[in-house]
Amino acid sequence: MALGNIAQVKTLLGRLCEDVEHTNVLTEGQRLDTLSNLKVLGRDPQNATPIFERTGIELLCQCAFKHYEGETSKEALRCLANALLLNPPSRQVLVDCGYANDIARLISAEKVDDEFLIARLLFLLTYETDLDFVQIVKDQGVADAILKNLERHSDASQVRREPHQQRSTDENMALQETLKLLFNLAHLFPNLRADLLPTLSPILSILTHESPAPSSPLQAPTSQLINALTTLEPTLTELHILYPETDPSRNIDVLIQLLDASTLAYTAEELNQHAASLLLLLRRLYPSAPIPAQKSMHTQLLPTDAERDKPLGQSNTLFSRLLQLSMSSFTPALRDSIAGLMFELSDKDVDAFVKNAGYGFASGFLVNNGIPLGSGGAASAANGTEADQRGFNPVTGQFVDKEVEDNGPPMTDQEKEREAERLFVLFERLKKNGIISVENPIETAMREGRFEEIE
């Protein structure tokens, strides 16, 4: 532990304490220098233990809210933000000292560096404190301030029409911090969702005007815009915002374009970490979407007749990429999300689901969710598509007349044994990864004596 640095921190705190207790001991420049040095030393938790104590937190709060103004006050807030980030118990200390309301009052500041700082402090206070956020949000107008900040970002996004016109780093950081705060408030305090619903419009506006890099389409703030949308629960009165009358599928199309770009840009492991929220959002939006928007989702997310010339999943369409991801051992977090989206797009009709995705893909989801398997005929009678008229293999989804007949010689006993071993290993792997939850048929055959050892 750097004892010398701790001694420096104590000296700096002592200097601030003397200035607070005996006004004007330090000049404005000396106060700012003292706090700046304290901020730098406080970035290392081994140096910052005196800051984390109640006396340190309370002193910084007094500097920020009672005794200092302007940039000096802001520097004290930065010291507090570092302390709350590095030492979670400090958050409850600040709440116990009674300064949470003072922080919330500052959220209406219009400068982006102020927005970032106050949103960061409030965001940190949503964790590991007993702060009554519902009361603070209502008393201090936090929801209205978040709305105004997002509207400001939305207006700026619409002005930047040229691809090379990007948001500044400070604007980007402020927007991200506001979105993180919004997500936590809506997620951790469901009673606040109605107060936060008006932010739906600027969030969608920012999202539709984003121009993420093709190599990282889900980079922040796009990912945080999507996360925020997943926590809001629009009512009937907000549907016109989600699905504008002039272009009902506009917002849906933007989300699908992001999903398409993401499946091309990221590895399976990266998608497993970043794409679940986007899939969840699309799944939630589908039931409330008007017919034109639902048709747009069908067109972009379900297989076309042209794809059925081969078994489903073997082309390079978005549907095929999703199907491949759902069967990858690297994407356990996406498996149910993809299958759930396909089931939703099939209007939760089992036969339509099997038709759209193939029985081999659909069965695992249906079994694991306790959904009875369909009759096998409803989907074929549902409409008059080419797939219905020509007939398709319900397991693979491929047109029957496009299946290649196996005219080769019959398998030898040794080949049959190797194939049985391969299937045994495959079933065990599927069970281990949670894709299926049924008994291995090879194991059943062995137990029942239907398996013979080949000499």
Coordinates of C-alpha atoms in Angstrom, one line a residue:
M1 CA 0.0 0.0 0.0
A2 CA 1.3 3.5 -0.9
L3 CA 1.5 5.0 2.5
G4 CA 3.0 8.2 1.1
N5 CA 0.0 8.7 -1.2
I6 CA -2.4 8.1 1.6
A7 CA -0.6 10.7 3.6
Q8 CA -1.0 13.1 0.7
V9 CA -4.7 12.4 0.5
K10 CA -5.1 13.1 4.2
T11 CA -3.2 16.3 3.8
L12 CA -5.4 17.4 0.9
L13 CA -8.6 16.5 2.8
G14 CA -7.3 18.4 5.8
R15 CA -6.7 21.5 3.7
L16 CA -10.2 21.4 2.3
C17 CA -11.7 20.8 5.8
E18 CA -9.9 23.9 7.1
D19 CA -11.1 25.9 4.1
V20 CA -14.7 24.8 4.7
E21 CA -14.7 25.4 8.5
H22 CA -12.8 28.7 8.2
T23 CA -14.1 30.4 5.0
N24 CA -11.6 31.8 2.4
V25 CA -8.5 30.1 3.8
L26 CA -7.8 29.0 0.2
T27 CA -8.1 31.0 -3.0
E28 CA -10.4 29.7 -5.8
G29 CA -7.3 28.5 -7.7
Q30 CA -5.9 26.7 -4.6
R31 CA -9.3 24.9 -4.0
L32 CA -9.4 23.7 -7.6
D33 CA -5.8 22.5 -7.5
T34 CA -6.4 20.7 -4.2
L35 CA -9.5 18.9 -5.6
S36 CA -7.8 18.1 -8.9
N37 CA -4.9 16.5 -7.0
L38 CA -7.3 14.6 -4.8
K39 CA -9.2 13.4 -7.8
V40 CA -6.0 12.0 -9.4
L41 CA -4.9 10.2 -6.2
G42 CA -8.4 9.0 -5.6
R43 CA -8.4 6.9 -8.8
D44 CA -6.4 4.3 -7.0
P45 CA -8.5 2.7 -4.2
Q46 CA -5.4 1.9 -2.2
N47 CA -4.7 5.6 -1.9
A48 CA -8.3 6.7 -1.4
T49 CA -9.2 5.0 1.9
P50 CA -9.5 8.4 3.7
I51 CA -11.9 9.6 1.0
F52 CA -14.1 6.5 1.5
E53 CA -14.7 7.2 5.2
R54 CA -17.8 9.1 6.3
T55 CA -15.8 12.2 7.1
G56 CA -14.2 12.2 3.6
I57 CA -17.6 11.7 1.7
E58 CA -19.3 14.3 3.8
L59 CA -16.5 16.8 3.3
L60 CA -16.6 16.4 -0.5
C61 CA -20.4 16.8 -0.4
Q62 CA -20.1 20.0 1.6
C63 CA -17.6 21.3 -1.0
A64 CA -19.8 20.3 -3.9
F65 CA -23.2 21.6 -2.6
K66 CA -22.6 24.1 0.1
H67 CA -19.3 26.0 0.0
Y68 CA -18.0 25.9 -3.6
E69 CA -19.5 26.9 -7.0
G70 CA -18.8 26.4 -10.7
E71 CA -15.8 24.4 -11.8
T72 CA -14.6 23.9 -8.2
S73 CA -17.9 22.4 -7.1
K74 CA -17.8 20.2 -10.2
E75 CA -14.4 18.9 -9.3
A76 CA -15.6 17.9 -5.9
L77 CA -18.4 16.0 -7.7
R78 CA -15.8 14.2 -9.8
C79 CA -14.0 13.1 -6.6
L80 CA -17.3 11.8 -5.3
A81 CA -18.0 9.9 -8.5
N82 CA -14.6 8.2 -8.3
A83 CA -15.3 7.2 -4.7
L84 CA -18.7 5.8 -5.4
L85 CA -17.4 3.8 -8.4
L86 CA -14.4 2.3 -6.6
N87 CA -15.9 1.8 -3.1
P88 CA -19.6 0.7 -3.2
P89 CA -20.1 1.2 0.6
S90 CA -19.5 4.9 0.0
R91 CA -22.8 5.1 -1.9
Q92 CA -24.8 4.3 1.2
V93 CA -22.6 6.7 3.2
L94 CA -23.5 9.5 0.8
V95 CA -27.2 8.6 1.2
D96 CA -26.9 8.6 5.0
C97 CA -25.3 12.0 4.9
G98 CA -28.5 13.3 3.2
Y99 CA -27.0 14.6 -0.1
A100 CA -28.8 12.4 -2.6
N101 CA -31.5 15.1 -3.2
D102 CA -28.8 17.7 -3.9
I103 CA -27.4 15.5 -6.6
A104 CA -30.8 14.9 -8.2
R105 CA -31.5 18.6 -8.3
L106 CA -28.6 19.1 -10.6
I107 CA -29.7 16.7 -13.3
S108 CA -31.5 19.4 -15.3
A109 CA -28.2 21.1 -16.1
E110 CA -27.9 21.4 -19.9
K111 CA -24.1 21.1 -20.4
V112 CA -23.1 17.7 -21.5
D113 CA -20.3 17.4 -18.9
D114 CA -22.8 18.2 -16.2
E115 CA -25.2 15.7 -17.6
F116 CA -22.6 13.0 -17.6
L117 CA -21.4 13.7 -14.1
I118 CA -24.9 13.8 -12.4
A119 CA -26.3 10.9 -14.4
R120 CA -23.2 8.8 -13.4
L121 CA -23.7 9.7 -9.7
L122 CA -27.4 8.8 -9.7
F123 CA -26.7 5.7 -11.7
L124 CA -24.2 4.5 -9.1
L125 CA -26.7 5.3 -6.3
T126 CA -29.2 2.8 -7.8
Y127 CA -26.9 0.0 -6.6
E128 CA -26.4 -1.1 -3.0
T129 CA -28.3 1.8 -1.3
D130 CA -31.7 2.1 0.4
L131 CA -32.4 5.4 -1.4
D132 CA -36.1 5.9 -2.2
F133 CA -35.6 6.6 -5.9
V134 CA -39.4 6.7 -6.6
Q135 CA -39.7 9.6 -4.2
I136 CA -36.6 11.4 -5.4
V137 CA -37.6 11.1 -9.1
K138 CA -41.0 12.5 -8.4
D139 CA -39.8 15.3 -6.0
Q140 CA -36.8 16.5 -8.1
G141 CA -38.3 16.0 -11.6
V142 CA -35.7 13.5 -12.6
A143 CA -37.9 11.9 -15.3
D144 CA -38.6 15.3 -16.9
A145 CA -34.9 16.1 -16.9
I146 CA -34.0 12.8 -18.5
L147 CA -36.6 13.5 -21.2
K148 CA -35.2 17.0 -21.9
N149 CA -31.7 15.6 -22.1
L150 CA -32.7 12.9 -24.5
E151 CA -34.7 15.4 -26.6
R152 CA -31.6 17.6 -26.8
H153 CA -29.5 14.6 -28.0
S154 CA -32.3 13.7 -30.5
D155 CA -32.4 17.3 -32.0
A156 CA -28.6 17.1 -32.4
S157 CA -28.8 13.7 -34.1
Q158 CA -31.2 15.1 -36.7
V159 CA -28.9 18.0 -37.4
R160 CA -26.0 15.7 -38.1
R161 CA -27.2 14.3 -41.4
E162 CA -23.8 13.8 -43.1
P163 CA -22.2 10.4 -42.4
H164 CA -18.9 12.0 -41.3
Q165 CA -20.7 14.2 -38.7
Q166 CA -20.4 12.2 -35.5
R167 CA -21.4 13.0 -32.0
S168 CA -18.5 14.4 -29.9
T169 CA -16.9 12.3 -27.3
D170 CA -18.4 14.3 -24.5
E171 CA -21.9 14.1 -26.0
N172 CA -21.5 10.4 -26.5
M173 CA -20.5 9.8 -22.9
A174 CA -23.3 12.0 -21.6
L175 CA -25.9 10.2 -23.7
Q176 CA -24.6 6.8 -22.6
E177 CA -24.7 7.7 -18.9
T178 CA -28.3 9.1 -19.2
L179 CA -29.4 5.9 -21.0
K180 CA -27.8 3.7 -18.3
L181 CA -29.6 5.7 -15.6
L182 CA -32.9 5.4 -17.5
F183 CA -32.5 1.7 -17.8
N184 CA -31.7 1.2 -14.1
L185 CA -34.6 3.4 -13.0
A186 CA -37.1 1.5 -15.3
H187 CA -35.6 -1.9 -14.5
L188 CA -35.1 -1.6 -10.8
F189 CA -38.1 0.6 -10.0
P190 CA -41.1 -0.6 -12.1
N191 CA -43.4 2.0 -10.6
L192 CA -41.3 4.7 -12.5
R193 CA -41.9 3.2 -15.9
A194 CA -45.0 5.3 -16.6
D195 CA -43.0 8.5 -15.7
L196 CA -40.3 7.5 -18.1
L197 CA -42.5 6.4 -21.0
P198 CA -42.3 9.9 -22.7
T199 CA -38.6 9.1 -23.4
L200 CA -39.7 6.5 -26.0
S201 CA -40.0 9.1 -28.7
P202 CA -36.5 10.7 -28.5
I203 CA -34.9 7.2 -27.9
L204 CA -36.4 6.0 -31.2
S205 CA -35.5 9.2 -33.0
I206 CA -31.8 8.9 -31.9
L207 CA -31.8 5.2 -32.9
T208 CA -33.1 5.9 -36.4
H209 CA -30.5 8.6 -36.9
E210 CA -27.6 6.6 -35.6
S211 CA -24.9 5.5 -38.1
P212 CA -22.9 2.8 -36.3
A213 CA -19.8 1.5 -37.9
P214 CA -20.4 -1.7 -40.0
S215 CA -17.7 -3.5 -38.0
S216 CA -19.5 -2.8 -34.7
P217 CA -23.2 -2.0 -35.2
L218 CA -24.1 -2.7 -31.6
Q219 CA -21.5 -0.4 -30.0
A220 CA -22.6 2.2 -27.5
P221 CA -24.8 4.1 -27.5
T222 CA -26.8 1.9 -29.9
S223 CA -26.7 -1.0 -27.4
Q224 CA -27.9 1.2 -24.6
L225 CA -30.7 2.7 -26.7
I226 CA -31.9 -0.9 -27.3
N227 CA -31.6 -1.8 -23.6
A228 CA -33.6 1.2 -22.6
L229 CA -36.4 0.3 -25.0
T230 CA -36.6 -3.3 -23.5
T231 CA -37.4 -1.8 -20.1
L232 CA -40.2 0.5 -21.2
E233 CA -43.7 -0.9 -21.5
P234 CA -45.7 1.1 -24.0
T235 CA -49.4 1.3 -23.6
L236 CA -52.0 1.7 -26.4
T237 CA -51.4 5.4 -26.3
E238 CA -47.8 5.0 -27.3
L239 CA -48.3 2.6 -30.2
H240 CA -48.4 5.5 -32.7
I241 CA -44.8 6.4 -31.6
L242 CA -43.5 2.8 -32.1
Y243 CA -45.4 2.4 -35.4
P244 CA -45.8 5.8 -37.1
E245 CA -48.9 6.0 -39.3
T246 CA -46.9 7.2 -42.3
D247 CA -44.4 4.3 -42.1
P248 CA -45.5 1.7 -39.5
S249 CA -42.5 -0.6 -40.0
R250 CA -39.8 2.1 -39.9
N251 CA -38.6 1.5 -36.4
I252 CA -38.9 -2.3 -36.8
D253 CA -36.9 -2.2 -40.0
V254 CA -34.1 -0.2 -38.2
L255 CA -33.9 -2.9 -35.5
I256 CA -33.8 -5.7 -38.1
Q257 CA -31.1 -3.9 -40.1
L258 CA -29.1 -3.8 -36.9
L259 CA -29.6 -7.5 -36.3
D260 CA -28.7 -8.3 -39.9
A261 CA -25.5 -6.2 -39.7
S262 CA -24.6 -7.7 -36.3
T263 CA -24.8 -11.3 -37.5
L264 CA -22.3 -10.4 -40.2
A265 CA -20.0 -8.3 -38.1
Y266 CA -19.6 -10.3 -34.8
T267 CA -18.4 -13.7 -33.9
A268 CA -20.8 -16.1 -32.3
E269 CA -19.3 -15.5 -28.8
E270 CA -19.7 -11.7 -29.3
L271 CA -23.3 -12.1 -30.4
N272 CA -24.0 -14.2 -27.4
Q273 CA -23.0 -11.3 -25.2
H274 CA -24.5 -8.4 -27.1
A275 CA -27.5 -9.5 -29.3
A276 CA -29.9 -11.0 -26.7
S277 CA -31.6 -7.6 -25.9
L278 CA -32.2 -6.9 -29.6
L279 CA -33.8 -10.3 -30.1
L280 CA -35.9 -9.8 -27.0
L281 CA -37.1 -6.4 -28.2
L282 CA -38.2 -7.7 -31.6
R283 CA -40.0 -10.5 -29.9
R284 CA -41.8 -8.1 -27.6
L285 CA -42.7 -5.7 -30.4
Y286 CA -44.3 -8.2 -32.8
P287 CA -47.6 -8.9 -31.0
S288 CA -48.5 -5.2 -30.8
A289 CA -47.3 -4.3 -34.3
P290 CA -49.8 -3.4 -37.0
I291 CA -50.2 -5.8 -40.0
P292 CA -47.7 -3.9 -42.3
A293 CA -45.0 -4.1 -39.6
Q294 CA -45.7 -7.8 -38.9
K295 CA -45.5 -8.5 -42.7
S296 CA -42.2 -6.7 -42.8
M297 CA -40.9 -8.9 -40.0
H298 CA -42.1 -12.0 -41.8
T299 CA -40.4 -11.0 -45.0
Q300 CA -37.0 -10.2 -43.4
L301 CA -36.9 -12.8 -40.6
L302 CA -38.6 -15.9 -42.0
P303 CA -37.3 -18.3 -44.7
T304 CA -38.3 -17.6 -48.3
D305 CA -39.4 -20.3 -50.7
A306 CA -36.0 -20.0 -52.5
E307 CA -34.2 -21.1 -49.3
R308 CA -36.1 -24.4 -49.3
D309 CA -34.2 -25.7 -52.3
K310 CA -31.7 -26.7 -49.5
P311 CA -32.3 -27.7 -45.9
L312 CA -33.1 -24.6 -43.9
G313 CA -30.0 -22.9 -42.5
Q314 CA -27.7 -23.5 -45.4
S315 CA -28.0 -20.2 -47.1
N316 CA -26.6 -16.8 -46.1
T317 CA -29.8 -15.0 -45.3
L318 CA -30.5 -13.4 -41.9
F319 CA -32.9 -16.3 -41.1
S320 CA -30.2 -18.9 -41.9
R321 CA -27.6 -17.1 -39.8
L322 CA -30.0 -16.9 -36.9
L323 CA -30.8 -20.6 -37.3
Q324 CA -27.1 -21.5 -37.3
L325 CA -26.5 -19.3 -34.2
S326 CA -29.3 -21.1 -32.4
M327 CA -27.5 -24.4 -32.8
S328 CA -24.0 -23.1 -31.9
S329 CA -22.4 -24.3 -28.7
F330 CA -21.0 -20.7 -28.4
T331 CA -24.4 -19.0 -28.1
P332 CA -26.3 -20.5 -25.1
A333 CA -27.8 -17.1 -24.2
L334 CA -29.3 -16.7 -27.7
R335 CA -30.7 -20.1 -28.2
D336 CA -34.1 -19.5 -26.6
S337 CA -34.2 -15.9 -27.7
I338 CA -33.9 -16.9 -31.4
A339 CA -36.4 -19.8 -31.1
G340 CA -38.8 -17.6 -29.1
L341 CA -38.7 -14.9 -31.8
M342 CA -39.4 -17.5 -34.5
F343 CA -42.3 -18.9 -32.4
E344 CA -43.7 -15.4 -31.9
L345 CA -43.4 -14.7 -35.7
S346 CA -45.4 -17.9 -36.2
D347 CA -48.1 -16.4 -34.1
K348 CA -47.4 -19.1 -31.5
D349 CA -48.9 -21.7 -33.8
V350 CA -46.9 -24.9 -33.4
D351 CA -47.5 -26.2 -36.9
A352 CA -46.6 -22.8 -38.4
F353 CA -43.5 -22.8 -36.3
V354 CA -42.4 -26.2 -37.5
K355 CA -43.1 -25.1 -41.1
N356 CA -41.1 -21.9 -40.7
A357 CA -38.1 -23.3 -38.9
G358 CA -38.2 -27.1 -39.5
Y359 CA -39.0 -29.7 -36.9
G360 CA -35.3 -30.3 -36.1
F361 CA -35.0 -26.7 -34.9
A362 CA -38.5 -26.3 -33.4
S363 CA -38.7 -29.5 -31.4
G364 CA -36.1 -28.6 -28.8
F365 CA -37.8 -25.2 -28.0
L366 CA -41.3 -26.9 -27.8
V367 CA -40.1 -29.7 -25.6
N368 CA -38.1 -27.5 -23.2
N369 CA -41.1 -25.1 -22.9
G370 CA -43.7 -27.8 -22.4
I371 CA -45.6 -27.0 -25.5
P372 CA -47.4 -30.0 -27.1
L373 CA -46.2 -30.8 -30.6
G374 CA -48.7 -29.9 -33.4
S375 CA -50.8 -32.1 -35.6
G376 CA -48.6 -31.5 -38.7
G377 CA -51.5 -30.4 -40.9
A378 CA -52.6 -27.0 -39.8
A379 CA -49.6 -25.2 -41.2
S380 CA -50.0 -26.7 -44.6
A381 CA -53.6 -25.7 -44.8
A382 CA -52.9 -22.2 -43.5
N383 CA -52.1 -20.5 -46.8
G384 CA -51.3 -21.2 -50.4
T385 CA -47.6 -20.5 -50.5
E386 CA -45.3 -22.5 -52.8
A387 CA -44.0 -24.5 -49.8
D388 CA -47.6 -25.6 -49.0
Q389 CA -48.3 -26.6 -52.6
R390 CA -45.1 -28.4 -53.4
G391 CA -44.6 -30.1 -50.0
F392 CA -41.5 -29.9 -47.8
N393 CA -39.7 -32.1 -45.4
P394 CA -41.0 -31.1 -41.9
V395 CA -37.6 -32.0 -40.3
T396 CA -35.3 -30.0 -42.6
G397 CA -37.7 -27.6 -44.2
Q398 CA -36.4 -28.5 -47.7
F399 CA -38.7 -29.0 -50.7
V400 CA -39.3 -32.7 -51.1
D401 CA -38.7 -32.5 -54.8
K402 CA -35.3 -31.0 -54.1
E403 CA -34.1 -33.7 -51.8
V404 CA -31.2 -35.7 -53.3
E405 CA -31.8 -39.5 -53.2
D406 CA -29.1 -41.6 -51.7
N407 CA -28.3 -44.1 -54.5
G408 CA -25.0 -45.3 -53.0
P409 CA -24.3 -48.8 -51.6
P410 CA -25.9 -49.8 -48.3
M411 CA -23.9 -49.1 -45.1
T412 CA -21.7 -51.8 -43.8
D413 CA -22.0 -53.0 -40.2
Q414 CA -18.9 -51.1 -39.3
E415 CA -20.3 -47.9 -40.8
K416 CA -23.6 -48.4 -38.9
E417 CA -21.6 -48.8 -35.7
R418 CA -19.6 -45.6 -36.3
E419 CA -22.8 -43.7 -37.2
A420 CA -24.5 -45.0 -34.0
E421 CA -21.5 -43.8 -32.0
R422 CA -21.6 -40.4 -33.7
L423 CA -25.3 -40.0 -32.9
F424 CA -24.7 -41.1 -29.3
V425 CA -22.0 -38.4 -28.9
L426 CA -24.2 -35.8 -30.6
F427 CA -27.2 -36.5 -28.4
E428 CA -25.1 -36.3 -25.3
R429 CA -23.7 -33.0 -26.4
L430 CA -27.1 -31.6 -27.1
K431 CA -28.4 -32.7 -23.7
K432 CA -25.3 -31.2 -22.0
N433 CA -25.9 -27.8 -23.8
G434 CA -29.6 -27.8 -22.9
I435 CA -30.8 -27.9 -26.5
I436 CA -32.9 -31.0 -25.8
S437 CA -34.0 -32.7 -22.6
V438 CA -34.9 -36.2 -23.7
E439 CA -33.3 -39.6 -23.3
N440 CA -30.6 -40.5 -25.8
P441 CA -32.3 -43.0 -28.2
I442 CA -29.0 -45.0 -28.6
E443 CA -28.8 -45.4 -24.9
T444 CA -32.5 -46.5 -24.8
A445 CA -31.8 -49.1 -27.6
M446 CA -28.8 -50.4 -25.7
R447 CA -30.7 -50.8 -22.4
E448 CA -33.6 -52.6 -24.2
G449 CA -31.2 -55.1 -25.9
R450 CA -31.8 -53.8 -29.4
F451 CA -28.1 -53.2 -29.9
E452 CA -25.7 -55.9 -30.9
E453 CA -21.9 -55.8 -30.5
I454 CA -20.2 -56.4 -33.9
E455 CA -17.3 -58.8 -33.8

